[in-house]
mmCIF file of C-alpha atoms in Angstrom:
data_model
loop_
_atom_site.group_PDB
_atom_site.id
_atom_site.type_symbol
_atom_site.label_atom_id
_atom_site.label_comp_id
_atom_site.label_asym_id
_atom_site.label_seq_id
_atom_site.Cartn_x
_atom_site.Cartn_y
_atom_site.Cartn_z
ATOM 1 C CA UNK H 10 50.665 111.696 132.339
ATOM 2 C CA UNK H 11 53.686 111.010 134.379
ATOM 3 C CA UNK H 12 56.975 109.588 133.012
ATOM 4 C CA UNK H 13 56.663 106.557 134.753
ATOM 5 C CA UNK H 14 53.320 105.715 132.907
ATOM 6 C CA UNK H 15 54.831 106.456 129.392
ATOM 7 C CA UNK H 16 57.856 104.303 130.300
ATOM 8 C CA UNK H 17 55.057 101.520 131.077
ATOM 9 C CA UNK H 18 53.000 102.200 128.425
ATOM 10 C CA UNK H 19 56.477 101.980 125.961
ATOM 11 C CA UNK H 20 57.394 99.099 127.873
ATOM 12 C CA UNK H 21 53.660 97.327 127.468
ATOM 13 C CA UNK H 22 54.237 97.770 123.767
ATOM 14 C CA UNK H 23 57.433 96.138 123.660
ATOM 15 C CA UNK H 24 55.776 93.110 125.406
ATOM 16 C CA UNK H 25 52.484 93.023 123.169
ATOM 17 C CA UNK H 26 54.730 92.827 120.165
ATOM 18 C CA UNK H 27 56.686 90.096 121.662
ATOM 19 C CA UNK H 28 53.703 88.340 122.652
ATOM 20 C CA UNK H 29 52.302 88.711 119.137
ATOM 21 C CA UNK H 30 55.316 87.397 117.543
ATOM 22 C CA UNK H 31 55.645 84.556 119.343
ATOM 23 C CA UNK H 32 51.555 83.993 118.856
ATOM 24 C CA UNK H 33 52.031 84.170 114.696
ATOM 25 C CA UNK H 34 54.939 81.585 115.343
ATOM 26 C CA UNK H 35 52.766 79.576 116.778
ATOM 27 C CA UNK H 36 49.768 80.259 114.054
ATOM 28 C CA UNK H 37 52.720 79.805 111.099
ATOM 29 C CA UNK H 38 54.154 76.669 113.062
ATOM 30 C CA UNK H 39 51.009 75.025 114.402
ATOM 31 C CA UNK H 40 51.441 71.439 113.553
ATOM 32 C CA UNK H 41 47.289 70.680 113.717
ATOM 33 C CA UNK H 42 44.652 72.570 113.398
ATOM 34 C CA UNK H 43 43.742 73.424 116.492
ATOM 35 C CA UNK H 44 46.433 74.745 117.527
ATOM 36 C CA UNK H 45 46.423 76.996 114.775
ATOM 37 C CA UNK H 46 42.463 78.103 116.301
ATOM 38 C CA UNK H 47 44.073 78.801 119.551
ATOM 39 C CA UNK H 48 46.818 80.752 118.610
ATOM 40 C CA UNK H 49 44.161 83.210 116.347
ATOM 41 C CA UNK H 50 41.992 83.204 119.217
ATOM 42 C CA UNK H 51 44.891 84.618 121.437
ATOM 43 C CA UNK H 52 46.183 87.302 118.668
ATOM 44 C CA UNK H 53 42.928 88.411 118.855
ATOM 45 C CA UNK H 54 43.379 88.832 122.320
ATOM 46 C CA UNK H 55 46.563 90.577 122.356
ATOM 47 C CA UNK H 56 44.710 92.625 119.741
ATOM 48 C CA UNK H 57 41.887 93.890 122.410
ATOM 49 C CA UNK H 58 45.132 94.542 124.793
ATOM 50 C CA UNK H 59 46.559 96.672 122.196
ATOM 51 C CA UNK H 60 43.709 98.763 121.604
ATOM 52 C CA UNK H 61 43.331 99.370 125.379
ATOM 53 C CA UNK H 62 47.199 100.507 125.293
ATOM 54 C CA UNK H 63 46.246 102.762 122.704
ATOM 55 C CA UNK H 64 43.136 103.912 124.800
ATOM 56 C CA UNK H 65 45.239 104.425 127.719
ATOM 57 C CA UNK H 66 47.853 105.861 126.021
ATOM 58 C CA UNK H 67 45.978 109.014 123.714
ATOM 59 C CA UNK H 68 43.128 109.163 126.270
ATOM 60 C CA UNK H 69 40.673 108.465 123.218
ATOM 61 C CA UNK H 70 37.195 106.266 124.196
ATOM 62 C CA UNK H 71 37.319 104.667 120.793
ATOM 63 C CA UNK H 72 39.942 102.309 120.931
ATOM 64 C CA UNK H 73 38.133 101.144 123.967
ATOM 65 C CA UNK H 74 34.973 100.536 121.831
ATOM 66 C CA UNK H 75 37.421 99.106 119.275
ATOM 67 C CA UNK H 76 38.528 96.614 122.112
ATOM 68 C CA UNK H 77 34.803 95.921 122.802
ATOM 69 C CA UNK H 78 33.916 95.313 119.142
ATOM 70 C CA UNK H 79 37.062 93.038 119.130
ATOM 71 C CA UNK H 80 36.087 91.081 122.053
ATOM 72 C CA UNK H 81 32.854 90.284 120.170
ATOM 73 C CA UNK H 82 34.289 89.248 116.957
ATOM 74 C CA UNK H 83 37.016 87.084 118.033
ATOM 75 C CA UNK H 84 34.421 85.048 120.393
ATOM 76 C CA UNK H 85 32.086 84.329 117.607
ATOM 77 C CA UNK H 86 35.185 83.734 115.292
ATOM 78 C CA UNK H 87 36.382 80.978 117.687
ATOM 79 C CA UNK H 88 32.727 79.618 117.907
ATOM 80 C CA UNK H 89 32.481 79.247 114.467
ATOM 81 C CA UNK H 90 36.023 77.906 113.973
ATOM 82 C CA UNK H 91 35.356 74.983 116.523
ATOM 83 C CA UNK H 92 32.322 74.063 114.752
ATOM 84 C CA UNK H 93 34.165 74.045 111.580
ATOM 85 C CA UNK H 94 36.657 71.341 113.663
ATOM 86 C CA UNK H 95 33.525 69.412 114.735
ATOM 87 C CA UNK H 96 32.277 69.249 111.242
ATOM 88 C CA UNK H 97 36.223 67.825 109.842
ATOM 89 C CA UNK H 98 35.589 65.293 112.792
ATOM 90 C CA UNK H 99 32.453 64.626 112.373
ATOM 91 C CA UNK H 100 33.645 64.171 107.665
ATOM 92 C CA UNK H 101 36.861 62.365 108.718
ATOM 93 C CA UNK H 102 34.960 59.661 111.360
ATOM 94 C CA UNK H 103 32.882 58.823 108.004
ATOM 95 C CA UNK H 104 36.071 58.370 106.005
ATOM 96 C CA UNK H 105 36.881 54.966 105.387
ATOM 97 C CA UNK H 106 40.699 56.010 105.092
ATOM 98 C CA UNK H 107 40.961 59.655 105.902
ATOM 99 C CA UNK H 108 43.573 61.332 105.304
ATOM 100 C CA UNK H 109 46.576 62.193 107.640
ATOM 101 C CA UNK H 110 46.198 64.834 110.436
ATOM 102 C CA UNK H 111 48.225 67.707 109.330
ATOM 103 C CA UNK H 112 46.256 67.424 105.979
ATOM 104 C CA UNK H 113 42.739 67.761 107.568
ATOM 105 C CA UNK H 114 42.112 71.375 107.425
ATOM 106 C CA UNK H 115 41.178 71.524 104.014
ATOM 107 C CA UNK W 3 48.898 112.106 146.904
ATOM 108 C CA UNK W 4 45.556 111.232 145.163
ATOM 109 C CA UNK W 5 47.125 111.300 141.791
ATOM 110 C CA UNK W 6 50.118 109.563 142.626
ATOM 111 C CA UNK W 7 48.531 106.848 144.024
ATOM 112 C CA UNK W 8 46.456 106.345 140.951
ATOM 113 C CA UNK W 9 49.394 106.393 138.190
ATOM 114 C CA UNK W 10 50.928 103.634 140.522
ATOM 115 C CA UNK W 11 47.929 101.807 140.189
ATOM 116 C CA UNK W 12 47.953 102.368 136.447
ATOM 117 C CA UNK W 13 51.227 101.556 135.985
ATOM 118 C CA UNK W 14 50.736 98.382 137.758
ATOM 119 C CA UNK W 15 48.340 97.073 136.199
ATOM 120 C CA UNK W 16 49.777 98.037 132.432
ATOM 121 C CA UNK W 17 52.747 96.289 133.016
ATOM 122 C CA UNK W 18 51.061 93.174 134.545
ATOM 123 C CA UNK W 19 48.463 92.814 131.862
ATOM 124 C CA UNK W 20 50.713 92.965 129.022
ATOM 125 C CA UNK W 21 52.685 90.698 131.192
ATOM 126 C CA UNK W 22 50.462 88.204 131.699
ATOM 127 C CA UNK W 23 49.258 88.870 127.406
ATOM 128 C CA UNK W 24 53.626 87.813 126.903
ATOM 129 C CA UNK W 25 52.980 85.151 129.150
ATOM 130 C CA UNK W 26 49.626 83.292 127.625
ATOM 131 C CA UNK W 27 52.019 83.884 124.082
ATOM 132 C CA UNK W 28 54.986 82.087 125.642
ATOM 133 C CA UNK W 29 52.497 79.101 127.038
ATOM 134 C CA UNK W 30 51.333 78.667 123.569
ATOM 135 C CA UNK W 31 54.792 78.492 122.411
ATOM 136 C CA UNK W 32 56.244 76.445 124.626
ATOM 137 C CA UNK W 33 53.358 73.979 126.149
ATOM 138 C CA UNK W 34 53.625 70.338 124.061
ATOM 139 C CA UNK W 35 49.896 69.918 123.711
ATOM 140 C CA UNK W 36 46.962 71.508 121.956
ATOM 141 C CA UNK W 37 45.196 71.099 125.352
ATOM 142 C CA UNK W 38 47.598 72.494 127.236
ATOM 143 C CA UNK W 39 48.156 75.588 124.342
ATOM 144 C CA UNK W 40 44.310 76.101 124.916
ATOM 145 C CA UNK W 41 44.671 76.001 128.757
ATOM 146 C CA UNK W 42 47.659 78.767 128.944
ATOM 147 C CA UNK W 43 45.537 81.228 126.462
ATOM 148 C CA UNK W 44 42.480 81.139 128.052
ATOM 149 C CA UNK W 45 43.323 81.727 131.441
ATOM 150 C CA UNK W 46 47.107 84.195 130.897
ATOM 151 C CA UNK W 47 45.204 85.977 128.155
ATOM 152 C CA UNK W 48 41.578 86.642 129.729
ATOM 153 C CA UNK W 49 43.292 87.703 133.078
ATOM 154 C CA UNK W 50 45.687 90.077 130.761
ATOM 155 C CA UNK W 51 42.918 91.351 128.807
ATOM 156 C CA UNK W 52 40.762 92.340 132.067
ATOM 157 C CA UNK W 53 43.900 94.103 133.670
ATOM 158 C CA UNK W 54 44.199 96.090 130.623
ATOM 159 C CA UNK W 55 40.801 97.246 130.566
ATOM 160 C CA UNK W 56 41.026 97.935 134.511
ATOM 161 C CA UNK W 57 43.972 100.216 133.699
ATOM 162 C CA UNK W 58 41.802 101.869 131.058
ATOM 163 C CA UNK W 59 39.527 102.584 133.481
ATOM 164 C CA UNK W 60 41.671 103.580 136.114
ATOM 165 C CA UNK W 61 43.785 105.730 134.105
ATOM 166 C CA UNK W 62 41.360 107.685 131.921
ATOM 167 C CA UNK W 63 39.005 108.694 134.928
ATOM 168 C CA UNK W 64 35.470 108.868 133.296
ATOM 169 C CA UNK W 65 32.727 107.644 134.278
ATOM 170 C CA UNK W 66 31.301 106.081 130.940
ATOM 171 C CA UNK W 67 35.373 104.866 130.434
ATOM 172 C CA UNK W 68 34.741 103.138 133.615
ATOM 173 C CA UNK W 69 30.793 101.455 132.418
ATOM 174 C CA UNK W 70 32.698 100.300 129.240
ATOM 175 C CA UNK W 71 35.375 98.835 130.532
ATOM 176 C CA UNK W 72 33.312 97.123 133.308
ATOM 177 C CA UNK W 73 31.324 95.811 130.417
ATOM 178 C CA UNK W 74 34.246 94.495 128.394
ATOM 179 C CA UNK W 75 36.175 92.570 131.939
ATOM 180 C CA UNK W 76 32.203 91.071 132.057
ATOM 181 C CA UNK W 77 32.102 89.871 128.417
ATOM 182 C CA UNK W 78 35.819 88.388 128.253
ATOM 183 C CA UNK W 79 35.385 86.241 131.697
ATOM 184 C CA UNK W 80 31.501 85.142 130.474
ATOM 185 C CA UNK W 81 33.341 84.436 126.543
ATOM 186 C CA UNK W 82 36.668 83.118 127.125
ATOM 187 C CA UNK W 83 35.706 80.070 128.956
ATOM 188 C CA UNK W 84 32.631 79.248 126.886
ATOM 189 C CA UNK W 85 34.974 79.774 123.755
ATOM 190 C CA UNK W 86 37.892 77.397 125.202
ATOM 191 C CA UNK W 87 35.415 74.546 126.163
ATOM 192 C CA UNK W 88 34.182 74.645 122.179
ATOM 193 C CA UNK W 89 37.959 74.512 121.147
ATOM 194 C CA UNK W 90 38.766 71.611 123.866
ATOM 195 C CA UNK W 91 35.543 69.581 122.571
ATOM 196 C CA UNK W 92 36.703 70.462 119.000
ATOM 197 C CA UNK W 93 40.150 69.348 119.728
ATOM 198 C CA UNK W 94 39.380 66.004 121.507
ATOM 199 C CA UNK W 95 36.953 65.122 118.653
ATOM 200 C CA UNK W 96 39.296 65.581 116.158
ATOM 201 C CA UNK W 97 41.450 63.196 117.812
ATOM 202 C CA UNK W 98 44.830 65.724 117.685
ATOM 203 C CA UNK W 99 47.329 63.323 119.949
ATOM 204 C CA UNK W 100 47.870 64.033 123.306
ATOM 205 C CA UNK W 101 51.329 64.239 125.189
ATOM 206 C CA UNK W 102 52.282 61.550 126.305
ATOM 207 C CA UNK W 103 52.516 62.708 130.047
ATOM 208 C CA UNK W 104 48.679 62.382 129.789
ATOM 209 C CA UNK W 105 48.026 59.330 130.681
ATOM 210 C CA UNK W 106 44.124 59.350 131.246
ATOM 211 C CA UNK W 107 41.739 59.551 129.363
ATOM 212 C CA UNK W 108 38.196 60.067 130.984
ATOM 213 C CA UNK W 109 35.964 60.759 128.145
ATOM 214 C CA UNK W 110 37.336 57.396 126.492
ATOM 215 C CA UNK W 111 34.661 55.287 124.764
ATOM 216 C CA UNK W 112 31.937 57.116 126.169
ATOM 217 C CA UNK W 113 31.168 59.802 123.365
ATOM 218 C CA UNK W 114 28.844 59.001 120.894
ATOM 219 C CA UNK W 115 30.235 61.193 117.616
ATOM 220 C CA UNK W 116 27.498 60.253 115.183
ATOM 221 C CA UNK W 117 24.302 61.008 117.698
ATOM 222 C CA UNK W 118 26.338 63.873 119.226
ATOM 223 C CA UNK W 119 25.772 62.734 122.756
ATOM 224 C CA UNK W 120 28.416 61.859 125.814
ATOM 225 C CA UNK W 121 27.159 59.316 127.882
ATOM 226 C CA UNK W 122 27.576 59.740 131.399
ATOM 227 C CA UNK W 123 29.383 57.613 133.698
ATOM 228 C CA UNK W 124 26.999 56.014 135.424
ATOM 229 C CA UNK W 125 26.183 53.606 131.798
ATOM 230 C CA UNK W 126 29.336 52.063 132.086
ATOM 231 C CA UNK W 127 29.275 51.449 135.933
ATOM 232 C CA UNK W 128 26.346 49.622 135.318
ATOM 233 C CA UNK W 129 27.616 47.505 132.245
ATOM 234 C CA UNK W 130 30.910 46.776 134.584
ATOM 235 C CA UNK W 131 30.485 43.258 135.956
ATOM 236 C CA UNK W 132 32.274 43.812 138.832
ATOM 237 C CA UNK W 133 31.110 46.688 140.903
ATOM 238 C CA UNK W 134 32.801 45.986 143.623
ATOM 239 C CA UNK W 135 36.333 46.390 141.525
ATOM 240 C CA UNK W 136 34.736 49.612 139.979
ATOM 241 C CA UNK W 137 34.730 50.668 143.349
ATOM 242 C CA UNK W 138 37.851 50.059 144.552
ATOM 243 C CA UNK W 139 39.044 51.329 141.451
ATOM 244 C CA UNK W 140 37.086 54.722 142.282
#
């Protein structure tokens, strides 16, 4: 481990947290809900990156399986998330007055 | 030299996958559009994701590091693009509005919620009653 790959790996962590910040902004702030499914789906993401850093940066092989095991969760999270969308589309094109848009993730 | 060489390469490629993970986060933030939030996640995040896991590889040296890693840039380029299509179908059935920079709208009348089914293009060429307008339009 040379300096210049702990400055990086400092410096990576600086910009994951950043990144995941501005992602829960987005989650908090979200005006519909799917925006809200994207912005889980990428703090998952940044998740997986943040268990490689952590990989790279105590030279264990089980945050790498972590990331793996990640990976696999937040892909079938998202699939069953845009189903759930599907099904409020599917409830709210039955509705004879449903009900506002930022209202319909109930 | 070897060594060297390598840590570059590491270095590299931590500092441009967590730079690409800032920038997906900053395209979510910024972009207008739930389309256009799903569009700057998918792509930024799936290429920062796969750097990271090519650094891993790189930087730890193993041979079963290297398999695993290999495995995960496979799984996030074959999921990430199967995942965003679900959230873009999801997003254009629930009828979020677009921005209003997007102008056309291609799927427009031609997707059947109830039954589930798109119909394809070719239906409403047919039902047109000018084809020669359809055409030109084309």
């Amino acid at each position: 481990m040379t300096g210049a790959l702990e400055i990086a790996i400092i410096a990576g962590w600086v910009m994951l947290g950043l990144a995941f910040a501005i992602g829960f902004a987005r989650l908090v702030r979200g005006p519909h809900l799917p925006d809200r499914i994207v912005a889980l789906d990428m703090l998952a993401l940044i998740a997986i990156c943040a268990a490689g850093l952590q990989a790279l940066a105590t030279g264990s092989t089980a945050f790498l399986d972590l990331a793996l095991v990640m990976a696999l969760v937040s892909f079938l999270s998202t699939v069953a998330f845009a189903r759930y969308v599907e099904w409020v589309a599917f409830r709210r094109r039955g509705q004879a007055n449903p009900p506002p848009l930022e209202q319909a993730d109930d | 030299m070897i060594d060297l060489v390598i840590d570059l390469v590491v270095v590299a490629l931590v500092l441009g996958g967590t730079g690409f993970a800032l920038v997906a986060a900053i395209g979510v933030w910024r972009l207008p559009d739930a389309m256009m939030r799903m569009h700057a996640s998918s792509k930024a995040g799936t290429l920062g994701g796969s750097m990271l896991f090519l650094a891993v590889a790189f930087g730890l040296g193993d041979l079963s590091v290297a398999v695993r890693a290999v495995a995960g840039i496979a799984f996030l380029l074959l999921t990430a693009p199967v995942a965003s299509h679900l959230i873009g179908r999801a997003t254009y059935l629930l009828g979020v509005p677009r921005h209003p920079s997007q102008t056309r709208d291609d799927l427009d009348g031609r997707y059947d919620l109830a039954r589930r089914i798109c119909r394809a293009p070719e239906a409403r060429r047919d039902a047109a009653p000018e084809p020669a307008e359809g055409d030109a339009g084309r």
